[in-house]
Amino acid sequence: MDVVPDVSADRPTDASAVRASSLGAYTTLRLGGPAGTLTVAAEPDEAVSTVRGAARKGQPVLVLAGGSNVVIGDDGYPGTVVLLRTRGIRVVGQDDRGVLVRVAAGEPWDDLVAHTLERGLAGLEALSGIPGSTGATPIQNVGAYGQEVAHTIEAVHVYDRHEDTMRVLSVPECGFAYRSSIFKHSDRWLVLDVDFRLPETAESAPIRYAELAGRLGVTAGERVSAARVRETVLKLRAGKGMVLDPADPDTRSVGSFFTNPVLSAQEWAGVQDRLVDAGEPPSWPAPNGTVKVPAAWLIEKAGFGKGYSGADGVAISSKHTLALTNRGSGTTAALLDLAREIRNGVRDRFGVVLHPEPVLVNCAL
C-alpha cells in the first residue's frame, strides 16, 4: 500500500540507500524526482559544512526537513539536497514575558507543540497537528486558527550563506508577513534554531478564529484551556485531511495550496461586482484598508468543489478545497496542471489571481 511517509522520522544515513531514494520519499506529497547528491545532517555543523562545501563547488543547495510545504519537480533537484535531521528542545531563559525555548530546526513541529503544553507553556496550541519541521515555520510564517509563529518567535538563528557567517535575526529583521518572511524564496538563509517566547500558563492565547471559537463554544477573544484548544484543533484538522494519516490519501498534500488573497478596496469592489448569484463571500478586514477573502470560497464558486479530479492521479481533497492531493499515481506536472486550471478559473470568474503557498522547487506554476 502506498502510504504517506513519516517525513519527520530519522532517515537512513547509508549513502547508497539515501542516494537511491526519490525526493518524493521525503515529502508529504510523495512527489519529486531524484537529487544530484543527498546528505543527512544530524547536527547544525554538518548542515553548515555541507552547504559551504556545495558553495565552493558552485552547486545549488536545497535544505529539506519535514517536506510538508514543498513541491519538487518530477526531474528532482540537480544539486545538493540536505536532509535536516537536527533535534533538541531546551529552555535558555525566562523573564516576566515568559519562557524562552530554543528549538533545533529539524525538530518535528507537532512534537514541539505537544512538549510545550506538557511543560505548561501556551502560545502554540492553535498550531497543533501541522506537519513538518520547526525550522520551516518561520520561513512561511506558519499560521492556523488565528495564530502565527510570528506571534511567539523571539529570534531565528541562521547561517548566512552570502556572508559565510552565523547570525541571530530579530523579529523585525525576519520581515514576517502573511505566510511570508525574508527566508521564503531566498537561498541566502539556512535556519538552524528558532527561539520562542511562551507564557507559562495553562490558559490558551485569546481565541481569534471564528470556526475555532464556535467549536469551543466561546466568543472571540476569550481564553480556554490550552490543552482543550489543541484537542479541538487536532479534530478540526483531521476532519479536513490536514493531519498525516497513512490510510488517508487526502493527507498526501502540502496542506493549503493557495494563500487567501488580500485585496485592495478597489479589487474587493471588483469581486463584489462579479458576484451576481454567487452570494456574499466571507471576508475579514486586513491592514491598511485591505480585505482578506478565503481562497476556498473563491475556488468552490469558480466550479472546483471537493474531490474535483485532474488528470493522472491528482485531485482536490475530498475534505478541504484548498488541498491538492496525490491520489497515489500522480506526478508533479499533473498537480501543477490542476493548480493552473484552478487559478485560471478563479481569475476568469472573479478577477483574482491566487498565489501558491508552498515553495516550488525545480518547477513552476
Coordinates of C-alpha atoms in Angstrom, one line a residue:
M1 CA 0.0 0.0 0.0
D2 CA 1.3 3.5 -0.9
V3 CA 1.4 5.4 2.3
V4 CA 2.4 8.9 3.5
P5 CA 5.9 8.6 4.8
D6 CA 6.8 9.8 8.3
V7 CA 8.9 12.6 6.9
S8 CA 9.9 13.8 10.4
A9 CA 11.5 10.5 11.4
D10 CA 15.2 9.8 11.2
R11 CA 16.2 8.5 7.8
P12 CA 19.0 6.0 6.9
T13 CA 22.4 7.6 6.7
D14 CA 23.9 4.9 4.4
A15 CA 25.0 6.8 1.3
S16 CA 23.8 4.3 -1.2
A17 CA 20.4 3.9 0.4
V18 CA 19.9 7.6 0.6
R19 CA 21.1 8.3 -3.0
A20 CA 18.7 5.7 -4.4
S21 CA 15.7 7.5 -2.9
S22 CA 13.4 9.7 -4.9
L23 CA 12.8 13.0 -3.1
G24 CA 9.2 12.1 -3.1
A25 CA 10.0 9.8 -0.2
Y26 CA 10.8 12.8 1.9
T27 CA 7.7 14.9 1.1
T28 CA 4.1 14.7 2.3
L29 CA 3.0 14.9 -1.4
R30 CA 5.1 11.8 -2.2
L31 CA 6.2 13.6 -5.4
G32 CA 9.5 14.7 -6.8
G33 CA 12.4 13.1 -8.7
P34 CA 15.9 12.3 -7.5
A35 CA 18.6 14.6 -6.1
G36 CA 22.0 15.1 -7.6
T37 CA 23.5 14.5 -4.1
L38 CA 21.6 13.7 -0.9
T39 CA 23.2 14.2 2.5
V40 CA 21.7 13.6 6.0
A41 CA 22.7 16.3 8.6
A42 CA 22.0 15.4 12.2
E43 CA 24.0 18.3 13.6
P44 CA 23.9 22.0 12.7
D45 CA 27.7 21.9 11.9
E46 CA 27.1 19.1 9.4
A47 CA 24.4 21.2 7.7
V48 CA 26.6 24.3 7.5
S49 CA 29.7 22.4 6.3
T50 CA 27.6 20.7 3.6
V51 CA 26.2 24.0 2.4
R52 CA 29.7 25.6 2.4
G53 CA 31.2 22.7 0.5
A54 CA 28.5 22.9 -2.1
A55 CA 29.1 26.6 -2.5
R56 CA 32.8 26.1 -3.1
K57 CA 31.9 23.6 -5.9
G58 CA 29.3 26.0 -7.3
Q59 CA 26.4 23.6 -6.7
P60 CA 22.9 24.7 -5.8
V61 CA 21.6 23.5 -2.4
L62 CA 18.1 22.6 -1.2
V63 CA 17.5 22.1 2.5
L64 CA 14.7 19.6 3.2
A65 CA 13.4 18.7 6.6
G66 CA 9.7 17.8 7.1
G67 CA 8.9 18.1 3.4
S68 CA 5.4 19.4 4.1
N69 CA 5.4 22.7 2.3
V70 CA 7.4 21.9 -0.8
V71 CA 6.5 20.8 -4.3
I72 CA 9.5 19.2 -6.1
G73 CA 9.6 18.8 -9.9
D74 CA 9.4 15.4 -11.5
D75 CA 13.1 15.8 -12.6
G76 CA 14.1 16.2 -9.0
Y77 CA 16.8 18.6 -7.9
P78 CA 20.2 18.6 -9.7
G79 CA 22.2 20.0 -6.9
T80 CA 22.9 19.0 -3.3
V81 CA 19.9 18.2 -1.0
V82 CA 20.5 18.4 2.7
L83 CA 18.1 16.3 4.8
L84 CA 18.0 18.2 8.1
R85 CA 17.5 15.9 11.0
T86 CA 18.8 18.0 13.9
R87 CA 17.0 17.6 17.2
G88 CA 16.7 19.5 20.5
I89 CA 14.3 21.5 22.7
R90 CA 15.7 23.4 25.6
V91 CA 14.9 26.3 27.9
V92 CA 17.5 29.0 27.6
G93 CA 15.9 31.8 29.6
Q94 CA 12.9 33.2 31.5
D95 CA 11.6 36.6 32.4
D96 CA 8.3 38.3 33.1
R97 CA 7.4 37.9 29.4
G98 CA 7.6 34.1 29.6
V99 CA 10.0 31.2 29.0
L100 CA 12.5 31.3 26.1
V101 CA 12.6 28.0 24.4
R102 CA 15.3 27.2 21.7
V103 CA 14.4 24.5 19.2
A104 CA 16.5 22.8 16.6
A105 CA 15.3 23.4 13.0
G106 CA 14.9 19.7 12.4
E107 CA 12.6 19.1 15.4
P108 CA 9.2 17.9 14.3
W109 CA 6.8 20.7 14.7
D110 CA 3.9 18.9 16.4
D111 CA 6.3 17.2 18.8
L112 CA 7.3 20.7 19.9
V113 CA 3.7 21.9 20.4
A114 CA 2.9 18.8 22.5
H115 CA 6.1 19.3 24.5
T116 CA 5.4 22.9 25.3
L117 CA 1.9 22.2 26.5
E118 CA 3.2 19.3 28.7
R119 CA 5.7 21.8 30.1
G120 CA 2.8 24.2 30.9
L121 CA 3.7 26.7 28.2
A122 CA 1.0 28.3 25.9
G123 CA 1.0 30.1 22.6
L124 CA 1.4 27.3 20.0
E125 CA -1.7 25.3 20.8
A126 CA -3.8 26.5 17.8
L127 CA -0.9 25.4 15.5
S128 CA -1.3 21.7 16.6
G129 CA -1.2 19.0 14.0
I130 CA 0.7 20.9 11.4
P131 CA 3.2 18.5 9.7
G132 CA 6.8 19.5 9.0
S133 CA 9.8 20.8 11.0
T134 CA 10.2 23.7 13.3
G135 CA 12.8 25.3 11.1
A136 CA 10.3 25.6 8.3
T137 CA 7.8 27.6 10.4
P138 CA 9.4 31.0 10.2
I139 CA 10.1 30.6 6.5
Q140 CA 6.4 31.0 5.6
N141 CA 5.3 32.3 9.0
V142 CA 3.2 29.3 9.5
G143 CA -0.3 30.1 10.8
A144 CA -3.7 28.5 11.5
Y145 CA -6.8 29.2 13.5
G146 CA -5.8 32.7 14.4
Q147 CA -2.2 32.0 15.5
E148 CA 1.0 32.6 13.6
V149 CA 4.5 31.6 14.7
A150 CA 5.5 35.3 14.4
H151 CA 3.3 35.9 17.5
T152 CA 5.7 33.9 19.6
I153 CA 9.1 33.8 17.8
E154 CA 11.8 35.8 19.6
A155 CA 14.7 35.2 17.2
V156 CA 15.8 32.9 14.4
H157 CA 19.4 31.5 14.4
V158 CA 20.7 31.2 10.8
Y159 CA 23.7 30.6 8.7
D160 CA 24.1 33.5 6.2
R161 CA 25.4 31.9 3.0
H162 CA 26.2 35.3 1.4
E163 CA 28.4 36.4 4.3
D164 CA 29.5 33.0 5.4
T165 CA 28.7 33.7 9.0
M166 CA 26.3 32.8 11.8
R167 CA 23.6 35.4 12.7
V168 CA 20.7 35.8 15.1
L169 CA 17.9 37.6 13.5
S170 CA 15.3 39.5 15.5
V171 CA 11.6 39.5 14.6
P172 CA 11.8 42.8 12.7
E173 CA 14.7 41.5 10.7
C174 CA 12.8 38.4 9.8
G175 CA 10.3 40.5 7.9
F176 CA 7.3 38.4 8.8
A177 CA 4.1 39.0 6.8
Y178 CA 1.1 36.8 5.9
R179 CA 2.6 33.4 5.0
S180 CA 5.9 35.1 4.2
S181 CA 9.3 36.2 5.6
I182 CA 12.7 37.2 4.3
F183 CA 13.5 33.5 4.3
K184 CA 10.9 32.5 1.7
H185 CA 12.1 32.3 -1.9
S186 CA 15.6 33.1 -0.8
D187 CA 18.7 30.8 -0.8
R188 CA 20.6 33.1 1.5
W189 CA 19.5 31.7 4.9
L190 CA 19.9 28.3 6.5
V191 CA 17.7 28.2 9.6
L192 CA 19.4 26.3 12.4
D193 CA 17.4 27.1 15.6
V194 CA 14.3 29.0 16.4
D195 CA 13.7 30.8 19.8
F196 CA 10.1 31.0 21.1
R197 CA 8.9 33.2 24.0
L198 CA 6.0 31.4 25.6
P199 CA 4.0 32.3 28.7
E200 CA 3.9 29.8 31.5
T201 CA 0.2 29.2 31.8
A202 CA -2.4 26.5 31.3
E203 CA -4.6 29.1 29.5
S204 CA -4.6 29.5 25.8
A205 CA -3.8 32.6 23.9
P206 CA -7.0 34.6 23.1
I207 CA -9.1 32.7 20.6
R208 CA -9.0 34.7 17.3
Y209 CA -10.6 32.4 14.8
A210 CA -14.4 32.2 14.4
E211 CA -14.5 28.5 13.5
L212 CA -12.4 27.5 16.4
A213 CA -14.3 29.8 18.8
G214 CA -17.6 28.2 17.6
R215 CA -16.3 24.7 18.1
L216 CA -15.1 25.6 21.6
G217 CA -18.4 27.4 22.4
V218 CA -16.8 30.7 23.3
T219 CA -16.6 34.2 21.8
A220 CA -13.6 35.6 20.0
G221 CA -11.0 37.0 22.5
E222 CA -11.8 34.5 25.2
R223 CA -9.3 32.1 26.7
V224 CA -9.8 28.4 27.5
S225 CA -7.5 25.6 28.4
A226 CA -4.6 25.4 26.0
A227 CA -4.9 21.6 26.1
R228 CA -8.5 21.8 25.1
V229 CA -7.6 24.1 22.1
R230 CA -5.0 21.5 21.0
E231 CA -7.5 18.7 21.2
T232 CA -10.1 20.7 19.3
V233 CA -7.7 21.8 16.6
L234 CA -6.5 18.3 16.0
K235 CA -10.1 17.2 15.5
L236 CA -10.7 20.1 13.1
R237 CA -7.6 19.4 11.1
A238 CA -8.3 15.6 10.9
G239 CA -11.7 16.3 9.6
K240 CA -10.1 18.3 6.8
G241 CA -7.4 15.8 6.0
M242 CA -4.8 18.1 7.4
V243 CA -3.2 15.6 9.9
L244 CA -0.9 13.0 8.3
D245 CA -2.6 9.6 8.1
P246 CA -1.1 6.8 6.1
A247 CA -4.6 5.4 5.4
D248 CA -6.0 8.6 4.1
P249 CA -4.9 9.8 0.6
D250 CA -6.4 13.2 1.4
T251 CA -3.4 13.8 3.6
R252 CA -1.0 13.3 0.7
S253 CA -0.7 17.0 0.1
V254 CA 1.1 20.2 1.2
G255 CA -1.9 21.4 3.2
S256 CA -3.4 24.6 1.8
F257 CA -2.0 25.0 -1.8
F258 CA -3.1 28.7 -2.2
T259 CA -2.9 31.6 0.2
N260 CA -6.0 33.6 1.0
P261 CA -5.9 36.7 -1.3
V262 CA -5.6 40.1 0.4
L263 CA -7.4 42.6 -1.8
S264 CA -7.3 46.3 -2.0
A265 CA -10.6 48.2 -1.6
Q266 CA -10.8 48.6 -5.4
E267 CA -10.1 44.9 -6.0
W268 CA -12.7 43.9 -3.4
A269 CA -15.3 46.1 -5.1
G270 CA -14.5 44.4 -8.4
V271 CA -15.1 41.0 -6.9
Q272 CA -18.4 42.1 -5.4
D273 CA -19.5 43.4 -8.9
R274 CA -18.8 39.9 -10.3
L275 CA -20.8 38.0 -7.6
V276 CA -24.2 38.1 -9.2
D277 CA -25.7 34.7 -8.0
A278 CA -22.6 33.6 -6.0
G279 CA -23.7 35.2 -2.8
E280 CA -21.7 37.4 -0.4
P281 CA -18.3 35.8 0.3
P282 CA -16.9 35.6 3.8
S283 CA -14.2 38.2 4.4
W284 CA -12.1 39.8 7.1
P285 CA -10.6 43.3 7.4
A286 CA -6.9 43.3 6.8
P287 CA -4.3 46.1 7.4
N288 CA -4.4 49.4 5.5
G289 CA -8.0 49.1 4.4
T290 CA -7.4 45.8 2.6
V291 CA -9.8 42.8 2.7
K292 CA -8.8 39.1 3.1
V293 CA -11.0 36.7 1.2
P294 CA -10.9 32.9 1.7
A295 CA -9.4 31.2 -1.3
A296 CA -11.5 28.1 -0.7
W297 CA -14.7 30.1 -1.2
L298 CA -13.5 31.5 -4.5
I299 CA -12.3 28.1 -5.7
E300 CA -15.7 26.5 -4.9
K301 CA -17.7 29.3 -6.5
A302 CA -15.5 29.1 -9.6
G303 CA -16.6 25.5 -10.1
F304 CA -13.9 23.4 -8.3
G305 CA -15.5 21.5 -5.4
K306 CA -14.1 19.0 -3.0
G307 CA -13.0 15.9 -4.8
Y308 CA -12.6 17.6 -8.2
S309 CA -10.2 15.4 -10.2
G310 CA -7.4 16.5 -12.5
A311 CA -5.7 14.1 -14.9
D312 CA -3.1 11.4 -13.9
G313 CA -4.0 10.7 -10.3
V314 CA -4.3 14.1 -8.7
A315 CA -7.4 15.8 -7.2
I316 CA -8.7 18.4 -4.8
S317 CA -9.1 16.8 -1.4
S318 CA -12.5 15.3 -0.7
K319 CA -12.3 17.1 2.7
H320 CA -10.8 20.5 2.0
T321 CA -11.0 22.6 -1.1
L322 CA -7.6 24.2 -0.6
A323 CA -5.6 20.9 -0.6
L324 CA -4.4 19.4 -3.8
T325 CA -3.6 15.8 -3.4
N326 CA -1.6 13.0 -5.0
R327 CA -4.0 10.1 -5.1
G328 CA -1.1 7.6 -5.3
S329 CA -0.2 7.7 -9.0
G330 CA 0.1 11.4 -9.6
T331 CA 3.0 13.5 -10.9
T332 CA 4.2 17.0 -10.1
A333 CA 3.4 18.0 -13.6
A334 CA -0.2 16.8 -13.2
L335 CA -0.6 18.5 -9.8
L336 CA 0.6 21.8 -11.3
D337 CA -1.7 21.4 -14.3
L338 CA -4.6 21.1 -11.8
A339 CA -3.4 24.1 -9.8
R340 CA -3.2 26.2 -13.1
E341 CA -6.7 25.1 -14.0
I342 CA -8.0 26.3 -10.6
R343 CA -6.0 29.5 -10.6
N344 CA -7.2 30.4 -14.1
G345 CA -10.8 29.5 -13.3
V346 CA -10.8 31.8 -10.2
R347 CA -9.1 34.6 -12.2
D348 CA -11.7 34.3 -15.0
R349 CA -14.7 34.2 -12.6
F350 CA -13.6 36.8 -10.0
G351 CA -10.6 38.7 -11.5
V352 CA -8.5 37.5 -8.5
V353 CA -5.1 35.7 -9.0
L354 CA -4.4 33.1 -6.4
H355 CA -0.8 32.5 -5.3
P356 CA 0.7 29.2 -4.2
E357 CA 1.6 28.8 -0.5
P358 CA 4.2 26.0 -0.8
V359 CA 7.8 26.5 -2.2
L360 CA 8.1 25.3 -5.7
V361 CA 11.4 23.5 -6.4
N362 CA 12.6 23.0 -10.0
C363 CA 9.1 23.5 -11.2
A364 CA 6.7 26.5 -11.8
L365 CA 3.1 27.3 -11.7

